[in-house]
CSV table of C-alpha atoms in Angstrom, one decimal:
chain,number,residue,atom,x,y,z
F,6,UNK,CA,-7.8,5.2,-24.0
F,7,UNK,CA,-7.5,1.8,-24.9
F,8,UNK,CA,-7.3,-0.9,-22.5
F,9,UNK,CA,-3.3,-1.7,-23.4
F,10,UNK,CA,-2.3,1.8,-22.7
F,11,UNK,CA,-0.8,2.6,-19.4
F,12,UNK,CA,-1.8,6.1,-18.1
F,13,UNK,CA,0.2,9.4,-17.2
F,14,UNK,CA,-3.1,11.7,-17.2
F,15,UNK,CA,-5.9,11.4,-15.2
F,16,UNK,CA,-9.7,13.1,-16.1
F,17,UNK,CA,-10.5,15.9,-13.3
F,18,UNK,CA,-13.6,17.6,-13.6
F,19,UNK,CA,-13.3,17.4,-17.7
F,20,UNK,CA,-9.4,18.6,-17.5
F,21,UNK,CA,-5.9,16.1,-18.0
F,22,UNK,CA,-3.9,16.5,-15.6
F,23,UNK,CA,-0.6,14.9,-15.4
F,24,UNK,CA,-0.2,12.0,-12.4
F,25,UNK,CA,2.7,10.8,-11.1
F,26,UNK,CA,2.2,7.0,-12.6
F,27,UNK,CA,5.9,5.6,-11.0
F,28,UNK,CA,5.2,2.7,-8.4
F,29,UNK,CA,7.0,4.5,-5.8
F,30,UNK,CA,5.2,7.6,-6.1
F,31,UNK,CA,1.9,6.0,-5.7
F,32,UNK,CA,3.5,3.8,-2.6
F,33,UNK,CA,4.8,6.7,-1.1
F,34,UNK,CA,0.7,8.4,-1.5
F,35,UNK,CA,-0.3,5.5,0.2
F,36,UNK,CA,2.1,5.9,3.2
F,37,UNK,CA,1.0,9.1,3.4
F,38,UNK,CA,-2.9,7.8,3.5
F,39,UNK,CA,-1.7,5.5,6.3
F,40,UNK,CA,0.2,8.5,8.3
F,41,UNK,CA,-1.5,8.3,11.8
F,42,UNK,CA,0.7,11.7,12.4
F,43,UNK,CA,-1.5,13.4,10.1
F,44,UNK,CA,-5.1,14.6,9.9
F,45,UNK,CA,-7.5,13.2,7.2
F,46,UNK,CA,-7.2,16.3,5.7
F,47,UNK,CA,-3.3,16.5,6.0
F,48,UNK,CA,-3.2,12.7,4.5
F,49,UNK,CA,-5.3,14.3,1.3
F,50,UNK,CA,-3.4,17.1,1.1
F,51,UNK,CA,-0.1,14.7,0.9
F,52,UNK,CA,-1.5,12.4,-1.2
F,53,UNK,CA,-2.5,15.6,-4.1
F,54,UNK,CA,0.9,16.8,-4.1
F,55,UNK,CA,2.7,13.8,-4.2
F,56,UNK,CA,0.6,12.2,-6.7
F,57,UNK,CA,-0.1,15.5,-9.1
F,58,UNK,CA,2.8,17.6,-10.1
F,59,UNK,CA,0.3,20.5,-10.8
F,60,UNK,CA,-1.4,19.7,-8.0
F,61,UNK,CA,-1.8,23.9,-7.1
F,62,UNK,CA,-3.9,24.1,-10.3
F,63,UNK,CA,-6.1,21.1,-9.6
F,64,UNK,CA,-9.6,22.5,-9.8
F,65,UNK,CA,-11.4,20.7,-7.1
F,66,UNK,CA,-9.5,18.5,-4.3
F,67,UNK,CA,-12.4,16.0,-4.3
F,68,UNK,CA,-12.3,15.0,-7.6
F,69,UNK,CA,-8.6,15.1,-7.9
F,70,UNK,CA,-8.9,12.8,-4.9
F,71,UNK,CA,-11.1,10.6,-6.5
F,72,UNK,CA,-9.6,10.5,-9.7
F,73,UNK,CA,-6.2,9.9,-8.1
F,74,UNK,CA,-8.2,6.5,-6.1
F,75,UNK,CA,-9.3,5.2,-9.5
F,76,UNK,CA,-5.6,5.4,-10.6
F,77,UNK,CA,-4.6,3.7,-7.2
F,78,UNK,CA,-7.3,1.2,-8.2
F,79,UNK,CA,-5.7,0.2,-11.6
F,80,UNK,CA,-8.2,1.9,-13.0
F,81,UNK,CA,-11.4,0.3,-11.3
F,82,UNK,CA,-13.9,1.5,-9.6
F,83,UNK,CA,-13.7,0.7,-5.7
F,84,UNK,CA,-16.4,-1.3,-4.3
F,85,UNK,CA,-16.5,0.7,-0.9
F,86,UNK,CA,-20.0,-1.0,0.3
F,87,UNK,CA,-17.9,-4.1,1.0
F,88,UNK,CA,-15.3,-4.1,4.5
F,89,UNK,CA,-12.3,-5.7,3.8
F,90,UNK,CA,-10.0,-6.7,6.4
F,91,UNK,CA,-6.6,-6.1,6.1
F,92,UNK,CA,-4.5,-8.1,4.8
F,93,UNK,CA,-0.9,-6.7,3.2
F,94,UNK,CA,0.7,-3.5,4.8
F,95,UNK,CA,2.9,-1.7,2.0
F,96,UNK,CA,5.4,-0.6,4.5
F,97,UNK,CA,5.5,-3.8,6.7
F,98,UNK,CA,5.9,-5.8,4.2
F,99,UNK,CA,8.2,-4.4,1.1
F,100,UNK,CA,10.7,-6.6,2.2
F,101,UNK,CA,8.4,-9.7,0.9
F,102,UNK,CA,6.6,-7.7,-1.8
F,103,UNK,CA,9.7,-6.7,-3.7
F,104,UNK,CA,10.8,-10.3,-4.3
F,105,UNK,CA,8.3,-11.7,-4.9
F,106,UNK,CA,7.3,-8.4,-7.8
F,107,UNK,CA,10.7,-8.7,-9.1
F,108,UNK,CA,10.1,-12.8,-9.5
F,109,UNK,CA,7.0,-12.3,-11.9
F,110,UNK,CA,8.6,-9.0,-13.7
F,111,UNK,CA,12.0,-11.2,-14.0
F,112,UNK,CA,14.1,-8.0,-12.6
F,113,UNK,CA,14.5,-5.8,-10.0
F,114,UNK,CA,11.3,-3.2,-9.6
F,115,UNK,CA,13.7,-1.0,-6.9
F,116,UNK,CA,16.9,-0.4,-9.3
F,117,UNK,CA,14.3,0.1,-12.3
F,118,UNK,CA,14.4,3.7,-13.2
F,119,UNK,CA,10.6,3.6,-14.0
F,120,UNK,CA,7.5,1.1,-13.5
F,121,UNK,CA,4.3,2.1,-13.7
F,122,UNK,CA,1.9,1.7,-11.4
F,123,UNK,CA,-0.6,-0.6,-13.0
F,124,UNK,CA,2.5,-2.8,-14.6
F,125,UNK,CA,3.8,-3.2,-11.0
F,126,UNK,CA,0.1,-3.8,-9.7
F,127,UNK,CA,0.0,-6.5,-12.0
F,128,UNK,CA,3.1,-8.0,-11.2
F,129,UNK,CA,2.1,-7.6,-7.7
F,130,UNK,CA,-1.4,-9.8,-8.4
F,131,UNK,CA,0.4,-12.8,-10.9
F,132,UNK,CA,2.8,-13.5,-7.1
F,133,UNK,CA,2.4,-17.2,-6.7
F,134,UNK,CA,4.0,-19.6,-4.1
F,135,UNK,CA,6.7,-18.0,-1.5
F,136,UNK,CA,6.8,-16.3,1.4
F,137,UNK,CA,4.7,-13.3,1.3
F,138,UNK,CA,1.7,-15.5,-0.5
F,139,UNK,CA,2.2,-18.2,2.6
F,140,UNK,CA,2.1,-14.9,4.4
F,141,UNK,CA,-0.7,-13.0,2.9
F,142,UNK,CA,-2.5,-16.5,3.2
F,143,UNK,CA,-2.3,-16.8,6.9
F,144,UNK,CA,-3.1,-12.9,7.4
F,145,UNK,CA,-6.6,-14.0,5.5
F,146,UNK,CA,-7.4,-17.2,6.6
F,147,UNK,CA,-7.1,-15.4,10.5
F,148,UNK,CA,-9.6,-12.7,9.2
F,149,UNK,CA,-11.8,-14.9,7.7
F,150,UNK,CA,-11.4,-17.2,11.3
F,151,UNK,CA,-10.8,-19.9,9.1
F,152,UNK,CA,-8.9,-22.5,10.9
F,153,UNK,CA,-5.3,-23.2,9.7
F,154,UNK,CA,-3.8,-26.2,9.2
F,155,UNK,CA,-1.0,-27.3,10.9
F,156,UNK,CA,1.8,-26.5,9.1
F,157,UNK,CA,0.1,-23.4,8.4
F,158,UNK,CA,0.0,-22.7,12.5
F,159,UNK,CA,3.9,-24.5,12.9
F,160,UNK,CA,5.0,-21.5,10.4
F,161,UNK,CA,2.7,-18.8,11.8
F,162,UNK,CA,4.2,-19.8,15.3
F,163,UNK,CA,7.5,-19.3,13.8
F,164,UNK,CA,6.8,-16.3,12.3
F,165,UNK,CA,4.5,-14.4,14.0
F,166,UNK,CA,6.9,-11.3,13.7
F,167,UNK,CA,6.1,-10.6,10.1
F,168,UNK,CA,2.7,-12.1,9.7
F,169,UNK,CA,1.4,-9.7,12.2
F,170,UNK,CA,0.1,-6.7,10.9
F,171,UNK,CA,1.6,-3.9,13.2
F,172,UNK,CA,-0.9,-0.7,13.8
F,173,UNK,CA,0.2,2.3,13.2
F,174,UNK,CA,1.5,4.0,15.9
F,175,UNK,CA,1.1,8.0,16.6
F,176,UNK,CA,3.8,10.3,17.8
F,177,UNK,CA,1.8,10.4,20.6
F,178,UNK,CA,1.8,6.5,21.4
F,179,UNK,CA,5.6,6.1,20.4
F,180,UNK,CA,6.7,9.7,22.9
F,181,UNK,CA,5.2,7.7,26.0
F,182,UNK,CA,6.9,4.7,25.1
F,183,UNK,CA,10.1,6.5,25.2
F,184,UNK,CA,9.6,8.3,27.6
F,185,UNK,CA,8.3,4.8,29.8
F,186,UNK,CA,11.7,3.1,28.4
F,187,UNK,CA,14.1,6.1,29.6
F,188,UNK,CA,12.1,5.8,33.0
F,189,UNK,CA,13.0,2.1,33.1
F,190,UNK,CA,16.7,2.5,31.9
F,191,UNK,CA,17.4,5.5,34.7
């Protein structure tokens, strides 16, 4: 495959088999790798069927699995012996991502009938100046404990509700909470 191509097959144990390449089916793997509902193993399982559309014929779930990663990846192998902190939640923050995607493509990437993956990634990686990079900036300089200047901390102050990374929260975690909040309201 050349290097210009954009794939719809990925190589799994010497077979092509054919991957979901739209952005929002690899988004909605993702989610699905982020579920803290679901078991590691229920997050693979998700993550194979969403991504494969013969995913019952797959031949071995690990190599599927790491096939479907390098495709996540754009392609490139993922340096796993280096912690990164994180920085950009999918979910949390679509409502900045999509923008500021649409401003590098020059339309909109959610009324698109098709993007592919690595075309969106790209887009995703050419965002310059805006919001979510002011964002993404302050997320990193934090986990780096780099100190921020101070308009940086006059906008984080203002802002802390979406530069804030929320953790996911399990059914478990959000039941008590409602349950503590009809308590309180009774």
């Amino acid at each position: 495959m050349s290097a210009w191509e954009l794939p719809t097959t990925v190589d799994v144990d010497g077979q092509n088999f054919a991957i979901r390449s739209d952005f929002r089916a690899v988004l909605d793997a993702l989610a699905a790798l982020a579920d803290p509902e679901m078991t590691q193993q229920e997050q693979y399982a998700a993550c194979l069927e969403i991504l494969y559309p013969k995913w019952q014929a797959l031949p071995d779930a690990n190599a599927a699995l790491r096939a479907a990663f390098l495709f996540i990846n754009g392609g490139q192998p993922e340096d796993s012996t280096i912690p990164r902190p994180r920085i950009v939640d999918w979910e949390q923050d679509a409502a900045l991502i999509a923008p500021a995607v649409d401003k590098v493509l020059g339309y909109s990437c959610r009324r698109c009938e098709y993007l592919h993956w690595w075309e969106f990634l790209g887009a995703f990686y050419g965002i310059g100046d805006g919001l979510f990079a002011q964002v993404v900036n302050i997320r990193y300089k934090r986990a780096h404990g780099k100190k921020l200047d101070k308009s940086e901390q006059e906008f984080a102050k203002e802002n802390d509700r979406i530069i804030r990374l929320h953790a996911p929260e399990s059914a478990e975690n959000r039941a008590e909470k409602e349950r503590l909040l009809a308590l309180l309201n009774s």
